[in-house]
Coordinates of C-alpha atoms and ligand atoms in Angstrom, one line a residue:
M1 CA 12.0 -10.0 -15.8
S2 CA 11.1 -6.3 -15.8
T3 CA 12.9 -3.8 -13.6
V4 CA 11.6 -0.5 -12.4
Q5 CA 14.1 1.9 -10.8
V6 CA 13.2 4.1 -7.8
N7 CA 15.4 7.1 -7.2
T8 CA 14.9 9.1 -4.0
P9 CA 17.2 11.2 -1.8
G10 CA 16.8 8.5 0.8
G11 CA 17.9 5.7 -1.5
C12 CA 17.9 4.3 -5.1
Y13 CA 16.9 0.7 -5.7
P14 CA 15.4 -1.6 -8.3
I15 CA 12.0 -3.3 -8.2
H16 CA 12.4 -6.7 -10.0
I17 CA 9.1 -8.1 -11.3
A18 CA 8.8 -11.7 -12.6
A19 CA 7.2 -15.1 -12.0
G20 CA 9.4 -17.2 -9.8
R21 CA 11.4 -14.3 -8.4
L22 CA 11.1 -15.9 -4.9
D23 CA 13.7 -18.4 -6.0
R24 CA 16.2 -15.6 -6.9
L25 CA 16.1 -13.7 -3.6
A26 CA 19.9 -14.3 -3.1
D27 CA 20.5 -11.8 -5.9
S28 CA 19.3 -8.9 -3.7
I29 CA 21.6 -9.7 -0.7
P30 CA 24.8 -7.6 -0.7
A31 CA 28.0 -9.5 -0.5
D32 CA 29.0 -7.8 2.7
A33 CA 25.9 -8.8 4.7
T34 CA 26.8 -10.6 7.9
A35 CA 23.4 -12.4 8.3
I36 CA 19.9 -12.4 6.9
T37 CA 16.7 -12.2 8.9
I38 CA 13.4 -13.2 7.3
V39 CA 10.4 -11.4 8.9
T40 CA 7.1 -13.0 7.9
N41 CA 3.8 -14.1 9.4
S42 CA 2.3 -17.5 10.1
T43 CA 0.1 -17.5 7.0
V44 CA 2.8 -16.5 4.5
A45 CA 5.4 -18.7 6.2
G46 CA 3.1 -21.7 5.5
Y47 CA 3.0 -20.9 1.8
Y48 CA 6.4 -19.5 1.0
G49 CA 8.7 -19.6 4.1
K50 CA 10.6 -22.7 3.0
R51 CA 11.1 -21.5 -0.5
A52 CA 12.4 -18.1 0.6
E53 CA 14.8 -19.8 3.1
Q54 CA 16.1 -22.2 0.5
A55 CA 16.7 -19.3 -2.0
L56 CA 18.4 -17.2 0.7
A57 CA 20.5 -20.2 1.9
Q58 CA 22.3 -20.0 -1.5
T59 CA 24.2 -16.9 -0.1
G60 CA 25.9 -19.1 2.4
K61 CA 25.0 -16.6 5.1
R62 CA 23.5 -17.2 8.6
L63 CA 19.7 -17.2 8.4
V64 CA 17.3 -16.2 11.2
R65 CA 13.5 -16.5 10.8
I66 CA 11.0 -14.3 12.7
E67 CA 7.4 -15.4 12.4
L68 CA 4.8 -12.9 13.6
P69 CA 1.1 -13.5 14.1
D70 CA -1.0 -12.6 11.1
G71 CA -3.2 -9.5 11.0
E72 CA -3.4 -5.7 11.1
A73 CA -4.0 -6.0 14.9
Y74 CA -0.4 -7.0 15.3
K75 CA 1.1 -4.0 13.4
D76 CA 1.9 -2.5 16.8
W77 CA 4.6 -1.6 19.2
Q78 CA 4.5 -4.9 21.1
T79 CA 5.0 -6.9 17.9
L80 CA 7.7 -4.6 16.8
N81 CA 9.5 -5.3 20.0
L82 CA 9.3 -9.1 19.2
I83 CA 11.5 -8.3 16.1
F84 CA 14.0 -6.3 18.2
D85 CA 14.1 -9.1 20.8
A86 CA 14.9 -11.7 18.1
L87 CA 17.5 -9.4 16.5
L88 CA 19.3 -8.8 19.8
Q89 CA 19.0 -12.4 21.0
N90 CA 20.6 -13.5 17.7
R91 CA 23.3 -10.8 18.0
L92 CA 22.6 -9.4 14.6
D93 CA 24.9 -6.5 13.8
R94 CA 24.6 -3.4 11.7
R95 CA 25.5 -5.3 8.5
A96 CA 22.7 -7.8 8.9
V97 CA 19.9 -7.5 6.2
L98 CA 16.2 -7.9 7.0
V99 CA 13.9 -9.5 4.4
A100 CA 10.1 -8.6 4.7
L101 CA 8.2 -11.5 3.3
G102 CA 4.5 -10.8 3.3
G103 CA 1.8 -8.2 2.7
G104 CA 1.7 -4.5 3.6
V105 CA 1.5 -5.3 7.4
I106 CA 4.8 -7.2 7.3
G107 CA 6.4 -4.7 5.0
D108 CA 5.5 -1.7 7.1
I109 CA 6.5 -3.2 10.5
C110 CA 9.7 -4.9 9.2
G111 CA 10.6 -1.6 7.4
F112 CA 10.2 0.3 10.6
A113 CA 12.3 -2.2 12.5
A114 CA 15.0 -1.8 9.8
A115 CA 14.8 2.0 10.1
T116 CA 15.4 1.9 13.8
Y117 CA 17.4 -1.2 14.8
M118 CA 20.9 0.1 15.6
R119 CA 19.8 3.4 13.9
G120 CA 19.1 1.7 10.6
I121 CA 20.1 -1.5 8.8
R122 CA 19.4 -2.6 5.2
F123 CA 16.2 -4.3 4.2
V124 CA 14.6 -6.0 1.2
Q125 CA 10.9 -6.0 0.5
V126 CA 9.3 -9.2 -0.8
P127 CA 5.7 -8.2 -1.2
T128 CA 3.2 -11.1 -1.4
T129 CA -0.2 -9.3 -1.8
L130 CA -1.2 -7.4 -4.8
L131 CA -1.6 -4.3 -2.7
A132 CA 1.9 -4.6 -1.3
Q133 CA 3.4 -5.3 -4.8
V134 CA 1.8 -2.1 -6.4
D135 CA 1.9 0.2 -3.4
S136 CA 3.1 -0.4 0.1
S137 CA 6.5 -2.0 -0.7
V138 CA 7.5 1.0 -2.9
G139 CA 8.5 4.4 -1.7
G140 CA 9.7 3.9 1.9
K141 CA 6.7 4.6 4.1
T142 CA 7.2 2.3 7.2
A143 CA 5.0 2.4 10.3
V144 CA 3.2 0.7 13.2
N145 CA -0.2 1.7 14.4
H146 CA -0.9 3.5 17.7
P147 CA -4.2 2.7 19.6
M148 CA -5.2 6.3 18.8
G149 CA -4.4 6.2 15.0
K150 CA -3.3 4.0 12.1
N151 CA 0.3 4.4 10.9
M152 CA 0.9 7.2 13.4
I153 CA 4.4 6.0 14.4
G154 CA 6.9 5.5 11.6
A155 CA 9.6 6.7 9.3
F156 CA 10.5 7.2 5.7
Y157 CA 13.1 4.5 5.1
Q158 CA 13.8 3.0 1.7
P159 CA 14.5 -0.7 1.1
I160 CA 17.6 -1.7 -0.9
A161 CA 15.5 -3.8 -3.4
V162 CA 11.9 -4.9 -4.0
E163 CA 11.4 -8.4 -5.3
V164 CA 8.0 -9.1 -6.8
D165 CA 7.1 -12.7 -7.6
T166 CA 3.8 -12.5 -9.5
D167 CA 3.2 -16.3 -9.0
V168 CA 2.5 -15.8 -5.2
L169 CA -0.7 -14.0 -6.1
N170 CA -2.3 -17.4 -7.0
T171 CA -2.8 -18.2 -3.3
L172 CA -4.3 -14.8 -2.4
P173 CA -7.9 -14.8 -1.4
P174 CA -10.1 -13.1 -4.1
R175 CA -11.1 -10.3 -1.7
E176 CA -7.4 -9.4 -1.3
V177 CA -7.0 -9.4 -5.1
T178 CA -9.9 -6.9 -5.3
A179 CA -8.4 -4.7 -2.6
G180 CA -5.1 -4.6 -4.5
L181 CA -6.9 -3.7 -7.8
A182 CA -8.3 -0.6 -6.1
E183 CA -4.8 0.7 -5.7
V184 CA -3.9 -0.3 -9.3
I185 CA -6.8 1.6 -10.9
K186 CA -6.0 4.6 -8.6
Y187 CA -2.8 5.3 -10.6
G188 CA -4.8 5.6 -13.8
M189 CA -7.3 8.0 -12.2
I190 CA -4.7 10.3 -10.8
I191 CA -1.8 10.3 -13.4
D192 CA -2.4 8.2 -16.4
A193 CA -5.6 8.3 -18.4
D194 CA -4.3 5.7 -20.9
F195 CA -3.6 3.3 -18.1
F196 CA -7.1 4.0 -16.8
S197 CA -8.6 2.9 -20.2
W198 CA -6.3 -0.1 -20.2
C199 CA -7.7 -1.1 -16.8
E200 CA -11.2 -0.7 -18.1
Q201 CA -10.4 -3.2 -20.9
N202 CA -8.5 -5.7 -18.8
V203 CA -10.2 -5.7 -15.4
A204 CA -11.8 -9.1 -15.9
A205 CA -8.4 -10.6 -16.9
L206 CA -6.8 -9.0 -13.8
R207 CA -9.5 -10.5 -11.5
A208 CA -8.8 -13.9 -13.1
L209 CA -5.1 -13.5 -12.4
D210 CA -4.1 -13.6 -16.0
P211 CA -0.3 -13.5 -15.8
A212 CA 0.4 -11.1 -18.7
A213 CA -2.2 -8.6 -17.6
L214 CA -1.1 -8.8 -13.9
T215 CA 2.6 -8.3 -14.8
Y216 CA 1.8 -5.3 -16.9
A217 CA -0.5 -3.8 -14.2
I218 CA 2.1 -4.3 -11.5
Q219 CA 4.9 -2.8 -13.6
R220 CA 2.9 0.2 -14.7
S221 CA 1.7 0.8 -11.1
C222 CA 5.3 0.6 -9.8
E223 CA 6.5 3.0 -12.6
L224 CA 3.9 5.5 -11.7
K225 CA 4.5 5.3 -8.0
A226 CA 8.3 5.5 -8.6
L227 CA 7.7 8.7 -10.7
V228 CA 5.8 10.3 -7.8
V229 CA 8.0 9.3 -4.9
S230 CA 11.2 10.2 -6.9
Q231 CA 9.9 13.8 -7.0
D232 CA 8.5 14.0 -3.5
E233 CA 9.9 11.3 -1.1
R234 CA 8.5 12.9 2.1
E235 CA 5.1 14.0 0.9
S236 CA 5.7 17.7 1.1
G237 CA 3.3 18.1 -1.9
L238 CA 2.9 15.9 -5.0
R239 CA 3.0 12.5 -3.1
A240 CA -0.3 13.4 -1.4
I241 CA -2.1 12.5 -4.7
L242 CA -1.4 8.8 -4.0
N243 CA -4.0 9.2 -1.2
F244 CA -6.8 9.7 -3.7
G245 CA -10.0 8.3 -2.2
H246 CA -8.2 7.6 1.1
T247 CA -9.9 10.4 3.2
F248 CA -13.3 8.9 2.5
G249 CA -11.8 5.4 2.7
H250 CA -10.2 5.9 6.2
A251 CA -13.5 7.2 7.5
I252 CA -15.3 4.1 6.3
E253 CA -12.6 1.8 7.8
S254 CA -12.7 3.5 11.2
G255 CA -16.5 4.2 11.1
L256 CA -17.4 0.6 10.5
G257 CA -14.5 -0.7 12.7
F258 CA -11.1 -1.7 11.2
G259 CA -11.3 -5.0 9.3
T260 CA -15.0 -4.8 8.4
W261 CA -14.1 -3.6 4.9
L262 CA -10.5 -4.2 3.7
H263 CA -8.4 -1.1 3.2
G264 CA -8.5 -1.4 -0.6
E265 CA -12.3 -1.9 -0.6
A266 CA -12.8 1.3 1.4
V267 CA -10.4 3.2 -0.9
G268 CA -12.3 1.9 -3.9
C269 CA -15.6 3.2 -2.6
G270 CA -13.8 6.4 -1.4
M271 CA -12.6 7.0 -5.0
V272 CA -16.2 7.1 -6.2
Q273 CA -17.1 9.6 -3.5
A274 CA -14.0 11.7 -4.4
A275 CA -15.0 11.6 -8.0
E276 CA -18.5 12.8 -7.1
L277 CA -16.9 15.6 -5.0
S278 CA -14.6 16.5 -8.0
A279 CA -17.7 16.9 -10.2
L280 CA -19.2 19.4 -7.8
A281 CA -16.0 21.2 -6.9
L282 CA -14.1 21.2 -10.2
G283 CA -16.6 20.2 -12.9
L284 CA -15.3 16.7 -13.5
P285 CA -17.8 15.5 -16.2
T286 CA -20.7 13.2 -15.1
A287 CA -19.6 10.7 -17.7
S288 CA -16.1 10.5 -16.1
V289 CA -17.7 10.0 -12.6
E290 CA -19.7 7.1 -14.1
R291 CA -16.5 5.6 -15.6
V292 CA -14.8 5.8 -12.2
R293 CA -17.8 4.1 -10.6
A294 CA -18.1 1.4 -13.2
L295 CA -14.4 0.5 -13.0
V296 CA -14.4 0.4 -9.2
Q297 CA -17.5 -1.8 -9.3
A298 CA -15.8 -4.1 -11.9
T299 CA -12.8 -4.7 -9.6
G300 CA -15.3 -6.1 -7.0
C301 CA -15.1 -3.2 -4.6
P302 CA -18.3 -1.8 -3.0
V303 CA -19.4 1.5 -4.6
Q304 CA -22.2 2.4 -2.1
A305 CA -20.7 4.1 0.9
P306 CA -22.1 3.2 4.4
D307 CA -24.4 5.8 5.9
L308 CA -22.4 7.0 8.9
G309 CA -24.3 10.3 9.2
A310 CA -22.8 13.5 7.7
E311 CA -21.5 14.8 11.1
R312 CA -19.8 11.6 12.0
W313 CA -18.3 11.3 8.5
I314 CA -16.8 14.8 8.9
D315 CA -15.5 14.0 12.4
L316 CA -13.9 10.8 11.1
M317 CA -12.3 12.5 8.2
Q318 CA -10.8 15.2 10.5
V319 CA -8.3 12.5 11.7
D320 CA -6.8 12.4 8.2
K321 CA -3.0 13.2 8.1
K322 CA -3.8 15.7 5.3
T323 CA -6.0 17.8 7.5
E324 CA -4.3 21.2 8.4
A325 CA -5.5 23.6 11.0
G326 CA -8.8 21.7 11.1
Q327 CA -9.5 22.2 7.4
L328 CA -10.3 19.1 5.4
R329 CA -8.3 18.7 2.2
F330 CA -9.0 16.3 -0.6
I331 CA -7.3 14.9 -3.7
L332 CA -9.7 15.8 -6.5
L333 CA -9.8 15.1 -10.3
P334 CA -10.3 17.9 -12.8
Q335 CA -10.2 15.1 -15.3
I336 CA -9.4 11.4 -15.4
G337 CA -5.6 11.1 -15.3
Q338 CA -5.0 14.4 -13.4
A339 CA -5.2 15.1 -9.7
V340 CA -5.0 18.3 -7.5
F341 CA -4.8 18.6 -3.7
Q342 CA -7.0 21.3 -2.2
P343 CA -9.7 22.0 0.4
A344 CA -13.2 21.2 -0.9
P345 CA -16.2 23.6 -0.5
V346 CA -18.1 22.4 2.6
D347 CA -21.5 22.5 0.9
A348 CA -20.2 20.3 -1.9
L349 CA -18.8 17.8 0.6
R350 CA -22.2 17.8 2.5
T351 CA -24.0 17.2 -0.8
V352 CA -21.9 14.1 -1.5
L353 CA -22.3 12.8 2.1
E354 CA -26.1 13.4 2.0
R355 CA -26.4 11.5 -1.3
T356 CA -24.8 8.6 0.5
A357 CA -27.6 8.7 3.2
V358 CA -30.4 9.0 0.6
A359 CA -28.9 6.1 -1.4
S360 CA -28.9 3.9 1.7
L361 CA -32.6 4.4 2.5
Ligands
NAD401 P1 -1.9 -7.8 4.9 O1 -0.5 -7.6 5.0 O2 -2.7 -7.9 6.1 O3 -2.2 -9.1 4.0 C1 -3.5 -9.5 3.8 C2 -3.7 -11.0 4.1 O4 -3.2 -11.8 3.1 C3 -3.0 -11.4 5.4 O5 -3.8 -12.4 6.1 C4 -1.8 -12.1 4.8 O6 -1.2 -13.1 5.7 C5 -2.3 -12.8 3.6 N1 -1.3 -13.1 2.6 C6 -0.3 -12.3 2.2 N2 0.3 -12.8 1.1 C7 -0.4 -13.9 0.8 C8 -0.3 -14.8 -0.3 N3 0.6 -14.7 -1.3 N4 -1.2 -15.9 -0.3 C9 -2.1 -16.0 0.6 N5 -2.3 -15.1 1.6 C10 -1.4 -14.1 1.7 O7 -2.6 -6.7 4.0 P2 -2.2 -5.8 2.8 O8 -3.4 -5.4 2.1 O9 -1.1 -6.4 2.0 O10 -1.5 -4.5 3.5 C11 -2.2 -3.6 4.3 C12 -1.3 -2.8 5.1 O11 -0.5 -2.1 4.2 C13 -1.9 -1.9 6.1 O12 -1.3 -1.9 7.3 C14 -1.7 -0.5 5.4 O13 -1.6 0.5 6.4 C15 -0.4 -0.7 4.7 N6 -0.1 0.1 3.6 C16 1.1 0.8 3.6 C17 1.4 1.6 2.5 C18 2.8 2.2 2.4 O14 3.0 3.0 1.5 N7 3.7 1.8 3.3 C19 0.5 1.7 1.4 C20 -0.7 1.1 1.5 C21 -1.0 0.3 2.6
LIG402 N1 0.4 4.8 -0.2 C1 0.7 6.2 -0.3 C2 2.1 6.5 -0.3 O1 3.0 5.7 -0.4 O2 2.4 7.7 -0.3

């Protein structure tokens, strides 16, 4: 088993990464817990609900299971209330522990429930998608969506442990694997050029779910994310670099309608556009842009952005949380392995968006 430690002002905790970790969930439950509530969805429950329950039953503590419907559409206030209803009906007290068993949707909604139930109770993340294992379960961002915007209601609230079982990825649909790989390669692009090269050499093994390659990619991604959030838990500066490609990606998701492209697919394509913008704004060499494009393509993500029309693109990008006083700001790469956060020249942005339109003809 490998362990990555996360240290933030809001909490310090281990990320345990190993095959079969699901059977060891009891290890992460504190001795003084009065009860354990597993929050999961109908799909993940079918695959892993029983095993997680059996593992947690070893603690001898009372177990409650909350099964939510599957899908981003249910990451909302109404579904959050279903969690509170169950916690109150079962009279769970402040020493109860929540266990989020699922992908990023379950992790985000369960984390927000933990942050707010009785003003905050402990929770453990058990991420079951690649995206959740390398990104959403780490760093304490929790949220639900509002009809007017994604992740608009939430809190920074750290789990007490993250338990990553690499075996559960064997049941993940291939498109979800690709979406998770987009976030893996992102870390190489923004902080670690050696990891970027390693991803170039191992992307086929990663798509084939090679256990050794996957374990290393998850561990390195968690180390890099831990490094960033340990320095800037609440995104007052550095943490924004984790959003590389996301300004373009969010515009694709909302422009095409949420769910048409998976979040990771849109981010993958958005990273290619952000690299093109970096070339115009900061002189990122063309050869580096082509390496970014080739690696994104090798993960299985689209690299050709949809033609939404330049004005609509800009409108959609304005909704980004990084926008300040109406000015669009981007994560850009001066070189592979290094990122800066700054406004981009409007003419450079228009050039990138117009190229998208031409390429779509
Ligand atoms: P998801 O949670 O919707 O999971 C994708 C699909 O895979 C779902 O149908 C799910 O039921 C299924 N699934 C999960 N594990 C499985 C398994 N092992 N085998 C088979 N099927 C499985 O999507 P996601 O990509 O994990 O997460 C996306 C969410 O994460 C979004 O809501 C996004 O906003 C959020 N997010 C949060 C952060 C953060 O820092 N908190 C970062 C990135 C994304
Ligand atoms: N996924 C971006 C962040 O955690 O900040």
